[in-house]
XYZ file of C-alpha atoms in Angstrom:
668
model
C -1.791 -20.136 41.373
C 0.661 -19.454 38.544
C 0.377 -15.921 37.226
C -0.520 -15.867 33.534
C 0.998 -13.215 31.260
C 1.349 -12.747 27.529
C 5.037 -13.640 27.702
C 4.313 -16.913 29.472
C 1.767 -17.791 26.790
C 4.169 -17.061 23.926
C 6.878 -19.528 22.879
C 9.456 -16.843 22.153
C 11.723 -14.887 24.436
C 10.677 -11.824 26.321
C 11.645 -8.284 25.356
C 15.297 -7.336 25.529
C 16.267 -5.001 28.349
C 17.762 -1.632 27.566
C 21.500 -1.897 27.113
C 24.033 0.065 29.111
C 25.092 1.795 25.907
C 21.573 3.111 25.397
C 21.463 4.530 28.893
C 24.863 6.164 28.519
C 23.924 7.816 25.213
C 20.552 9.056 26.434
C 22.058 10.448 29.631
C 24.755 12.141 27.572
C 22.185 13.682 25.228
C 20.161 15.044 28.131
C 23.184 16.332 30.027
C 24.793 18.001 27.026
C 21.515 19.551 25.834
C 20.502 20.828 29.253
C 23.790 21.772 30.905
C 26.703 21.259 28.555
C 28.758 23.600 26.452
C 29.315 22.254 22.954
C 30.919 23.674 19.804
C 28.601 25.894 17.788
C 28.980 23.729 14.675
C 27.515 20.713 16.518
C 24.256 22.571 17.208
C 23.903 24.636 14.037
C 25.165 22.832 10.937
C 27.613 25.199 9.148
C 26.374 26.787 5.936
C 29.637 25.938 4.188
C 28.921 22.231 4.665
C 25.388 22.340 3.301
C 24.289 20.765 0.032
C 22.473 23.237 -2.233
C 20.076 20.633 -3.578
C 17.156 23.026 -3.743
C 19.111 25.301 -6.097
C 19.865 22.377 -8.390
C 16.221 21.323 -8.479
C 15.052 24.863 -9.218
C 17.596 25.170 -12.038
C 16.511 21.809 -13.449
C 12.864 22.900 -13.426
C 13.739 26.144 -15.197
C 15.636 24.140 -17.823
C 12.640 21.856 -18.357
C 10.303 24.795 -18.789
C 12.538 27.035 -20.905
C 15.012 24.849 -22.806
C 14.051 21.142 -22.822
C 12.874 19.986 -26.248
C 12.031 16.770 -28.092
C 12.845 18.240 -31.488
C 9.391 18.867 -32.929
C 8.032 20.301 -29.676
C 9.291 21.465 -26.307
C 8.746 19.767 -22.969
C 6.409 22.570 -21.882
C 4.338 22.137 -25.060
C 4.128 18.405 -24.318
C 2.788 18.940 -20.789
C 0.399 21.678 -21.881
C -0.961 19.381 -24.613
C -1.732 16.803 -21.913
C -3.534 19.523 -19.976
C -5.445 20.532 -23.125
C -6.578 16.927 -23.687
C -7.690 16.472 -20.080
C -9.540 19.779 -20.263
C -11.936 18.261 -22.812
C -13.018 15.568 -20.360
C -13.234 18.042 -17.494
C -15.294 20.512 -19.526
C -17.756 17.759 -20.444
C -18.113 16.759 -16.783
C -18.575 20.402 -15.742
C -21.247 20.869 -18.367
C -23.174 17.770 -17.368
C -23.061 18.345 -13.611
C -22.454 22.030 -12.993
C -22.815 24.518 -15.830
C -24.802 23.039 -18.703
C -23.776 23.170 -22.371
C -23.694 25.891 -24.998
C -24.261 24.434 -28.492
C -23.940 26.669 -31.593
C -27.208 26.738 -33.550
C -25.659 27.657 -36.901
C -27.038 31.188 -37.044
C -24.532 32.844 -34.754
C -26.419 32.070 -31.562
C -26.086 29.295 -29.039
C -28.513 26.724 -27.706
C -28.372 26.421 -23.938
C -28.721 22.840 -22.682
C -29.298 22.747 -18.901
C -27.237 20.593 -16.563
C -28.684 17.480 -14.967
C -31.548 18.204 -12.588
C -30.748 18.060 -8.889
C -33.944 16.076 -8.317
C -33.051 13.468 -10.921
C -29.431 13.133 -9.775
C -30.530 12.458 -6.187
C -33.188 10.003 -7.386
C -30.796 8.130 -9.703
C -28.069 7.824 -7.059
C -30.569 6.700 -4.406
C -32.019 4.113 -6.795
C -28.525 2.850 -7.656
C -27.768 2.537 -3.929
C -30.954 0.524 -3.460
C -30.041 -1.788 -6.347
C -26.522 -2.513 -5.057
C -27.403 -2.793 -1.361
C -30.725 -1.922 0.319
C -33.128 0.851 1.275
C -30.916 1.958 4.156
C -28.060 2.859 1.793
C -30.515 4.521 -0.590
C -31.798 6.700 2.264
C -28.241 7.589 3.359
C -27.141 8.587 -0.154
C -30.336 10.527 -0.765
C -29.995 12.470 2.490
C -26.306 13.247 1.849
C -27.042 14.770 -1.544
C -30.210 16.455 -0.277
C -28.037 18.261 2.299
C -26.000 19.730 -0.556
C -29.141 21.222 -2.075
C -30.908 22.358 1.089
C -27.838 24.074 2.567
C -26.930 25.874 -0.640
C -23.845 23.779 -1.440
C -25.137 22.145 -4.629
C -23.346 24.269 -7.237
C -19.969 24.008 -5.511
C -20.485 20.295 -4.839
C -21.161 19.613 -8.514
C -17.940 21.412 -9.501
C -16.071 19.203 -7.042
C -17.898 16.067 -8.197
C -17.112 16.859 -11.844
C -13.400 16.901 -11.035
C -13.716 13.683 -9.011
C -15.518 11.713 -11.745
C -12.595 12.433 -14.103
C -9.683 12.215 -11.666
C -10.781 8.946 -10.015
C -11.093 6.776 -13.178
C -7.831 8.148 -14.601
C -5.937 7.793 -11.309
C -7.326 4.313 -10.653
C -6.530 3.171 -14.224
C -2.939 4.424 -14.066
C -2.524 2.854 -10.631
C -3.924 -0.434 -11.921
C -1.528 -0.495 -14.880
C 1.488 0.312 -12.711
C 0.415 -2.286 -10.142
C 0.087 -4.961 -12.842
C 3.515 -4.079 -14.243
C 5.026 -4.295 -10.741
C 3.298 -7.647 -10.141
C 4.679 -9.111 -13.363
C 8.213 -7.735 -12.928
C 9.703 -7.867 -9.405
C 12.528 -5.517 -10.389
C 9.956 -2.880 -11.307
C 8.236 -3.322 -7.938
C 11.554 -2.788 -6.147
C 12.232 0.283 -8.287
C 8.893 2.037 -7.698
C 8.464 1.201 -3.995
C 10.696 4.086 -2.767
C 8.812 6.481 -5.063
C 5.479 5.239 -3.710
C 6.767 5.809 -0.175
C 7.766 9.354 -1.078
C 4.517 10.124 -2.908
C 2.488 9.018 0.116
C 4.572 10.958 2.639
C 5.750 14.078 0.778
C 3.290 16.916 1.521
C 1.047 17.790 -1.380
C 2.131 21.441 -1.212
C 5.626 20.340 -2.226
C 4.651 19.217 -5.712
C 1.977 21.824 -6.390
C 4.680 24.234 -7.603
C 6.145 21.957 -10.332
C 2.600 21.025 -11.394
C 1.806 24.723 -11.773
C 4.926 25.231 -13.894
C 4.241 22.209 -16.087
C 0.452 22.340 -16.507
C -0.509 25.938 -15.737
C -2.990 27.365 -13.239
C -6.535 26.062 -13.294
C -8.840 23.078 -12.722
C -6.795 20.743 -14.945
C -3.604 21.287 -12.941
C -5.597 20.736 -9.748
C -7.009 17.509 -11.159
C -3.527 16.257 -12.088
C -2.318 17.010 -8.550
C -5.290 15.059 -7.221
C -4.442 12.069 -9.417
C -0.801 12.059 -8.291
C -1.854 12.231 -4.651
C -4.497 9.492 -4.901
C -2.722 7.016 -7.197
C -0.078 5.332 -4.929
C -2.598 3.373 -2.767
C -4.123 1.933 -5.955
C -0.676 0.738 -7.099
C 0.054 -0.937 -3.751
C -3.391 -2.531 -3.424
C -3.221 -3.821 -7.014
C 0.075 -5.566 -6.290
C -1.277 -7.017 -3.050
C -4.598 -8.115 -4.556
C -2.919 -9.920 -7.473
C -0.485 -11.673 -5.130
C -3.404 -12.893 -3.003
C -5.223 -14.561 -5.901
C -5.277 -18.316 -5.085
C -2.649 -20.338 -6.923
C -5.232 -22.776 -8.246
C -7.039 -19.977 -10.103
C -3.805 -18.764 -11.650
C -2.788 -22.310 -12.637
C -6.222 -22.966 -14.120
C -5.810 -19.963 -16.401
C -2.432 -21.198 -17.606
C -3.708 -24.733 -18.148
C -6.566 -23.310 -20.245
C -3.970 -21.935 -22.666
C -4.313 -18.256 -21.863
C -1.718 -15.893 -23.220
C 0.039 -13.564 -20.807
C -2.387 -10.735 -21.578
C -5.436 -13.000 -21.306
C -4.138 -14.492 -18.056
C -3.835 -11.032 -16.504
C -7.033 -9.411 -17.763
C -9.398 -12.392 -17.903
C -8.197 -14.440 -14.926
C -6.124 -12.502 -12.407
C -7.843 -9.100 -12.519
C -11.403 -10.515 -12.221
C -10.281 -12.803 -9.378
C -8.689 -9.822 -7.592
C -11.746 -7.570 -8.059
C -12.678 -7.284 -4.334
C -9.187 -6.045 -3.453
C -9.066 -3.748 -6.472
C -12.364 -2.178 -5.439
C -10.802 -1.382 -2.068
C -8.090 0.460 -3.988
C -10.728 2.348 -5.977
C -12.399 3.311 -2.719
C -9.079 4.685 -1.438
C -8.610 6.722 -4.616
C -12.079 8.255 -4.139
C -11.446 9.158 -0.500
C -7.996 10.632 -1.123
C -9.303 12.623 -4.091
C -11.974 14.174 -1.888
C -9.378 14.833 0.807
C -7.406 16.766 -1.803
C -10.165 19.139 -2.932
C -9.264 21.999 -0.562
C -5.560 21.919 -1.355
C -6.353 21.648 -5.066
C -8.462 24.796 -4.763
C -5.210 26.728 -4.177
C -4.284 26.152 -7.825
C -7.672 26.800 -9.377
C -9.898 23.796 -8.617
C -12.866 25.780 -7.274
C -15.864 24.000 -5.788
C -16.290 23.085 -2.143
C -12.559 23.238 -1.495
C -12.442 26.880 -2.532
C -15.422 27.622 -0.256
C -13.639 26.125 2.761
C -10.381 27.920 1.981
C -12.181 31.218 1.430
C -14.052 30.817 4.727
C -10.774 30.064 6.541
C -9.181 33.222 5.174
C -12.173 35.285 6.346
C -12.499 33.315 9.628
C -16.123 32.587 8.726
C -16.527 29.463 10.832
C -20.173 28.833 9.913
C -19.619 28.938 6.157
C -16.462 26.861 6.443
C -18.116 24.161 8.531
C -21.077 23.889 6.169
C -18.776 23.481 3.165
C -16.567 21.055 5.112
C -19.592 18.987 6.131
C -20.665 18.979 2.486
C -17.295 17.463 1.494
C -17.631 14.921 4.302
C -21.148 13.873 3.258
C -20.071 13.650 -0.372
C -17.181 11.425 0.715
C -19.449 9.245 2.872
C -21.976 8.776 0.063
C -19.345 7.862 -2.535
C -17.505 5.665 -0.029
C -20.622 3.657 0.850
C -21.640 3.353 -2.801
C -18.216 2.072 -3.887
C -18.058 -0.402 -0.980
C -21.559 -1.693 -1.734
C -20.747 -2.101 -5.421
C -17.512 -3.927 -4.564
C -19.352 -6.518 -2.453
C -22.334 -6.914 -4.777
C -22.555 -10.478 -6.161
C -22.285 -10.794 -9.952
C -25.601 -10.934 -11.844
C -26.933 -14.287 -12.966
C -28.157 -14.379 -16.541
C -30.211 -17.180 -17.918
C -28.412 -19.726 -20.064
C -31.325 -20.455 -22.415
C -30.601 -17.633 -24.850
C -28.538 -14.451 -24.830
C -30.475 -11.345 -23.815
C -30.357 -8.071 -25.692
C -28.734 -4.988 -24.221
C -32.161 -3.472 -23.540
C -33.333 -6.499 -21.560
C -30.057 -6.738 -19.645
C -29.927 -3.040 -18.672
C -33.484 -1.730 -18.366
C -32.728 0.432 -15.322
C -29.727 2.048 -16.980
C -31.755 2.985 -20.040
C -34.598 4.272 -17.876
C -32.142 6.437 -15.914
C -30.673 7.865 -19.129
C -34.138 8.653 -20.435
C -35.035 10.338 -17.152
C -31.830 12.410 -17.211
C -32.395 13.572 -20.793
C -36.041 14.354 -20.069
C -35.168 16.342 -16.941
C -32.563 18.366 -18.825
C -35.196 19.283 -21.395
C -37.723 20.085 -18.673
C -35.152 22.183 -16.821
C -35.034 24.588 -19.767
C -38.694 25.382 -19.088
C -38.962 25.026 -15.299
C -35.958 26.574 -13.508
C -36.647 24.845 -10.155
C -36.177 21.465 -11.862
C -32.659 22.364 -12.963
C -31.461 24.240 -9.864
C -32.602 24.144 -6.263
C -34.293 27.514 -5.572
C -32.150 29.827 -3.474
C -35.203 30.890 -1.463
C -35.562 27.313 -0.181
C -32.031 27.079 1.212
C -31.198 27.184 4.915
C -27.959 27.879 6.776
C -26.439 27.246 10.182
C -23.566 29.655 9.613
C -24.986 32.360 11.861
C -25.523 29.859 14.682
C -21.924 28.637 14.654
C -20.590 32.179 14.415
C -22.582 33.093 17.526
C -21.320 30.001 19.366
C -17.714 30.990 18.698
C -18.476 34.583 19.677
C -20.007 33.407 22.975
C -16.989 31.188 23.710
C -14.574 34.014 22.993
C -16.485 36.388 25.266
C -17.168 34.105 28.226
C -14.334 31.558 28.121
C -11.462 33.568 26.676
C -9.655 34.035 30.008
C -9.904 30.348 30.926
C -8.666 29.271 27.510
C -5.743 31.694 27.682
C -4.744 30.399 31.126
C -4.620 26.790 29.908
C -2.888 27.786 26.687
C -0.237 29.863 28.466
C 0.454 27.183 31.077
C 0.960 24.500 28.424
C 3.182 26.766 26.349
C 5.385 27.902 29.237
C 5.671 24.609 31.144
C 5.570 21.935 28.446
C 5.762 23.065 24.836
C 8.517 25.667 24.976
C 10.858 23.569 27.206
C 10.516 20.557 24.901
C 11.141 22.757 21.868
C 14.248 24.317 23.413
C 15.574 20.937 24.480
C 15.305 19.456 20.987
C 16.862 22.519 19.389
C 19.764 22.277 21.827
C 20.519 18.598 21.073
C 23.816 18.439 19.088
C 23.172 16.862 15.724
C 26.043 14.306 16.092
C 24.402 12.944 19.252
C 21.007 12.873 17.533
C 22.443 10.853 14.647
C 24.046 8.440 17.143
C 20.695 7.903 18.890
C 18.947 7.253 15.553
C 21.713 4.856 14.488
C 21.562 2.922 17.751
C 17.782 2.607 17.491
C 18.131 1.228 13.967
C 20.921 -1.132 15.010
C 19.016 -2.578 17.944
C 15.777 -3.043 16.005
C 17.082 -4.135 12.605
C 20.882 -4.489 12.637
C 23.214 -2.562 10.364
C 20.892 -2.270 7.348
C 18.142 -0.417 9.226
C 20.736 1.693 11.063
C 22.271 2.762 7.759
C 18.884 3.634 6.243
C 17.663 5.799 9.112
C 21.016 7.565 9.505
C 21.106 8.385 5.788
C 17.563 9.770 5.944
C 18.427 11.923 8.966
C 21.710 13.032 7.369
C 19.823 14.236 4.287
C 17.780 16.570 6.503
C 20.996 17.812 8.094
C 23.090 18.503 5.006
C 20.260 20.258 3.159
C 20.092 22.851 5.936
C 16.686 21.886 7.371
C 17.782 20.446 10.725
C 16.407 23.217 12.948
C 13.021 23.255 11.204
C 12.978 19.454 11.345
C 13.490 19.537 15.123
C 10.563 21.943 15.459
C 8.508 19.547 13.319
C 9.541 16.624 15.538
C 8.628 18.586 18.654
C 5.160 19.529 17.366
C 4.462 16.108 15.874
C 5.792 14.125 18.840
C 3.885 16.104 21.447
C 0.695 16.005 19.371
C 0.971 12.255 18.799
C 1.518 11.683 22.525
C -1.638 13.642 23.364
C -3.642 12.053 20.534
C -2.618 8.581 21.683
C -3.441 9.466 25.292
C -6.963 10.272 24.091
C -7.393 7.531 21.501
C -5.956 4.624 23.507
C -8.461 4.642 26.409
C -11.374 5.260 24.024
C -10.215 2.381 21.813
C -9.752 0.100 24.837
C -13.258 0.902 26.046
C -14.766 0.384 22.597
C -12.951 -2.937 22.068
C -14.632 -4.353 25.162
C -18.114 -2.945 24.527
C -19.880 -3.636 21.184
C -22.360 -0.770 21.617
C -19.639 1.742 22.333
C -17.642 0.299 19.443
C -20.442 0.998 16.948
C -20.710 4.609 18.068
C -16.935 5.122 18.096
C -16.561 3.655 14.602
C -19.138 6.095 13.219
C -17.345 9.016 14.879
C -13.959 7.842 13.587
C -15.259 7.409 10.039
C -16.701 10.921 10.155
C -13.495 12.457 11.534
C -11.358 10.748 8.910
C -13.531 11.977 6.044
C -13.640 15.562 7.349
C -11.108 17.613 5.342
C -8.016 18.599 7.293
C -8.513 22.311 6.600
C -11.853 22.221 8.407
C -10.075 21.546 11.709
C -8.212 24.828 11.395
C -11.327 27.020 11.275
C -12.573 26.562 14.871
C -9.009 26.245 16.162
C -7.993 29.617 14.753
C -11.225 31.205 15.960
C -10.706 29.941 19.528
C -6.923 29.877 19.989
C -5.587 32.370 17.406
C -2.346 31.415 15.622
C 0.872 29.780 16.811
C 2.273 26.449 17.945
C -0.560 25.799 20.400
C -3.215 26.144 17.690
C -1.193 23.892 15.414
C -0.917 21.267 18.152
C -4.680 21.303 18.827
C -5.465 20.894 15.122
C -2.973 18.014 14.772
C -4.353 16.257 17.864
C -7.925 16.544 16.576
C -6.899 15.162 13.184
C -4.626 12.358 14.435
C -6.724 10.911 17.272
C -8.844 8.754 14.933
C -6.076 6.307 13.821
C -4.857 5.895 17.419
C -8.376 4.873 18.431
C -8.968 2.646 15.400
C -5.727 0.680 15.726
C -6.242 0.199 19.456
C -9.631 -1.373 18.723
C -8.131 -3.445 15.914
C -5.188 -4.660 17.990
C -7.309 -5.722 20.972
C -9.803 -7.430 18.655
C -7.024 -9.491 17.005
C -5.854 -11.188 20.216
C -6.340 -14.968 19.715
C -9.433 -16.192 21.509
C -7.760 -19.356 22.818
C -5.263 -17.250 24.795
C -8.111 -15.309 26.391
C -9.833 -18.592 27.266
C -6.595 -19.878 28.770
C -6.425 -16.779 30.949
C -10.025 -17.283 32.077
C -9.238 -20.909 32.926
C -6.433 -19.663 35.182
C -8.970 -17.548 37.079
C -7.919 -14.137 35.759
C -10.358 -11.270 36.188
C -11.392 -9.066 33.247
C -8.922 -6.412 34.344
C -6.083 -8.928 34.577
C -6.937 -10.332 31.142
C -6.818 -6.832 29.696
C -3.587 -5.745 31.416
C -1.583 -8.981 31.301
C -2.825 -10.735 28.166
C -4.677 -8.503 25.725
C -2.584 -5.341 25.916
C 0.847 -7.044 25.684
C -0.316 -9.158 22.740
C -2.041 -6.233 21.030
C 0.881 -3.855 21.543
C 2.533 -4.537 18.144
C -0.699 -3.665 16.313
C -1.274 -0.672 18.577
C 2.238 0.574 17.790
C 1.404 0.355 14.101
C -1.474 2.646 15.015
C 1.051 5.008 16.586
C 2.935 4.825 13.293
C -0.198 5.788 11.364
C -0.903 8.539 13.892
C 2.546 9.981 13.180
C 1.835 9.905 9.440
C -1.477 11.716 9.922
C 0.146 14.255 12.243
C 2.894 15.032 9.728
C 0.363 15.466 6.914
C -1.575 17.895 9.103
C 1.637 19.652 10.126
C 1.992 21.157 6.657
C -1.604 22.409 6.748
C -0.961 24.103 10.097
C 1.645 26.289 8.403
C -1.332 28.561 7.743
C -1.529 29.314 11.485
C 2.035 30.585 11.821
C 4.336 27.679 12.733
C 8.055 27.804 11.937
C 8.677 24.205 10.943
C 9.142 22.290 7.703
C 5.466 22.768 6.904
C 5.969 26.521 6.876
C 8.977 26.034 4.609
C 6.843 24.085 2.133
C 4.080 26.693 2.242
C 6.524 29.587 1.709
C 7.951 27.733 -1.291
C 4.424 27.449 -2.719
C 3.727 31.156 -2.294
C 7.083 32.090 -3.866
C 6.883 29.418 -6.606
C 10.274 28.060 -5.453
C 10.267 24.485 -6.737
C 13.539 23.348 -5.174
C 12.794 24.759 -1.743
C 9.361 23.139 -1.631
C 10.482 19.726 -2.845
C 13.495 19.527 -0.496
C 11.412 20.585 2.527
C 8.681 18.149 1.523
C 11.176 15.313 1.176
C 12.513 16.145 4.651
C 8.988 15.781 6.060
C 8.713 12.463 4.212
C 12.046 11.280 5.625
C 10.922 12.032 9.196
C 7.848 9.910 8.506
C 9.946 7.140 6.958
C 12.362 7.075 9.921
C 9.443 6.654 12.327
C 7.833 4.072 10.040
C 10.967 1.953 9.661
C 11.780 1.948 13.398
C 8.236 1.267 14.615
C 7.574 -1.396 11.971
C 10.845 -3.154 12.840
C 9.942 -3.124 16.543
C 6.437 -4.458 15.807
C 7.807 -7.310 13.672
C 10.345 -8.308 16.318
C 7.779 -8.143 19.091
C 5.351 -10.328 17.142
C 8.105 -12.910 16.659
C 8.910 -12.855 20.359
C 5.234 -13.400 21.203
C 4.832 -16.154 18.622
C 2.322 -14.166 16.555
C 4.321 -14.076 13.333
């Protein structure tokens, strides 16, 4: 019987074997790094050759703050006026959700108007969930917000929610406008694409310093940082959604005589609504992922609670606040997804209905909110959940960690020491010993083989930027930590994803776990890691692995699920067993998608790498964090761009390999 493989099923050629040049270069790199004697300049890039870009950026920022002027006002006055305007919206949201309002009564006193009642807010959100989906979603949303009240997280959660309800509409609106402009003008799309790549890969810490300089310290600056962080996905999804609008819809709008503005806003945008709602969902999730980092520049709320707990190593408090952020993210995520898929309402055509008849539930909710605010002034438990009714699991988790440290400390230290001595430190020393000319040659050859001269030039230029700015050694430490963590994360995620792809029940459970892990703030991973493993590279690696395993699992499931069914049936017709189908058909065909999962795993690992600077690493993440603490704009931006360039090198190489492999297998 003829053996069936993915290559035999595909019309293209098989994968190219490694060239002799590749083998020679790799052997040379290993030999020189391990045994050779090379000039000192080839290992440590000379200071005299370095480009002082960070000094230029710092000087430019100082000029903007101190000297730049538009004539009638300075640049700093312009940015602070933007902050002043945004503060009005933020203050209104804080008053409604978190603090209440103080209204002068005309006689020198103030009238205190309570915030919205916790009971009413839960009821309104649960009712809205029921209207857009079903009772199951209403129960989920109600329980998520009830957790915030019962576990004493309500006040902090409302501060966070107030920032989100302002940052999300503004960020989504700006992203929508930029996406529309890029859709209409291809040159603008080409111009902003590199900036979108940088904004999505540069660590957030890197641009917190210039935001502090331009907009001051406080909730408004934190909100602006959140908008910048969450906006790029909305721009990309807007462009994609508009391009995917069927041509017949677009042509119908033009044939109807629509102007350019009418064609965009009354034809294209409504037709692209499902895709745009996905972008809105991404803005919500990224904004919530930003709350802890934003707390470093004055955001407050749940993010501050997690950060404060991390500094005090209070694992119970930190986990409760982290779970609160996760549940808030889950509730808002499910609500936005349900609203995006809700069919449009059908109004009768006999006669137009009044606003009251068209929106009875909205008016009833407003009346209930106003009534509860008035009632809250009389009955305190209506306004705020009584503190005596709250519960906590903080003591339980603290005791669990204490028990582990007492009874398992020796075992943990043995494993930790063995991994450090036999795996982590040798890999780190090897990468630090690789001469940078040889490293650039390897990167260039990878780009040449996967994408010819253009890709080779791009990746070499990105790597050369890291070199000439004096960040090569820290970049190698970042590569060592990220690469080892990604390898371990993929070793965990790949078998779980393979198992889940072949078992629907397991798949449902795994998807729930993945969704939960990806909504859990990255800082939360550090709390138990620091408590159990102290600080250092090992703790950083554990935190990165925990954070980056989810995309490896998800993309493995996705890749195996996308294998064409007719190829699987052809394998069954040849008499292949389930194991043979998996090994010789599914996995080879799914490998391009799985490698894109590796790409995403690298991105997640690099984003977590900067967070792990808090546990004492000596990589680019630490450089970014030091720049934040010293308010050194140039140092932070350059180090952040270097992290982004490592991510972009991996992205370009892996994406090029995936595209070529799909072509060889006849899948593209």
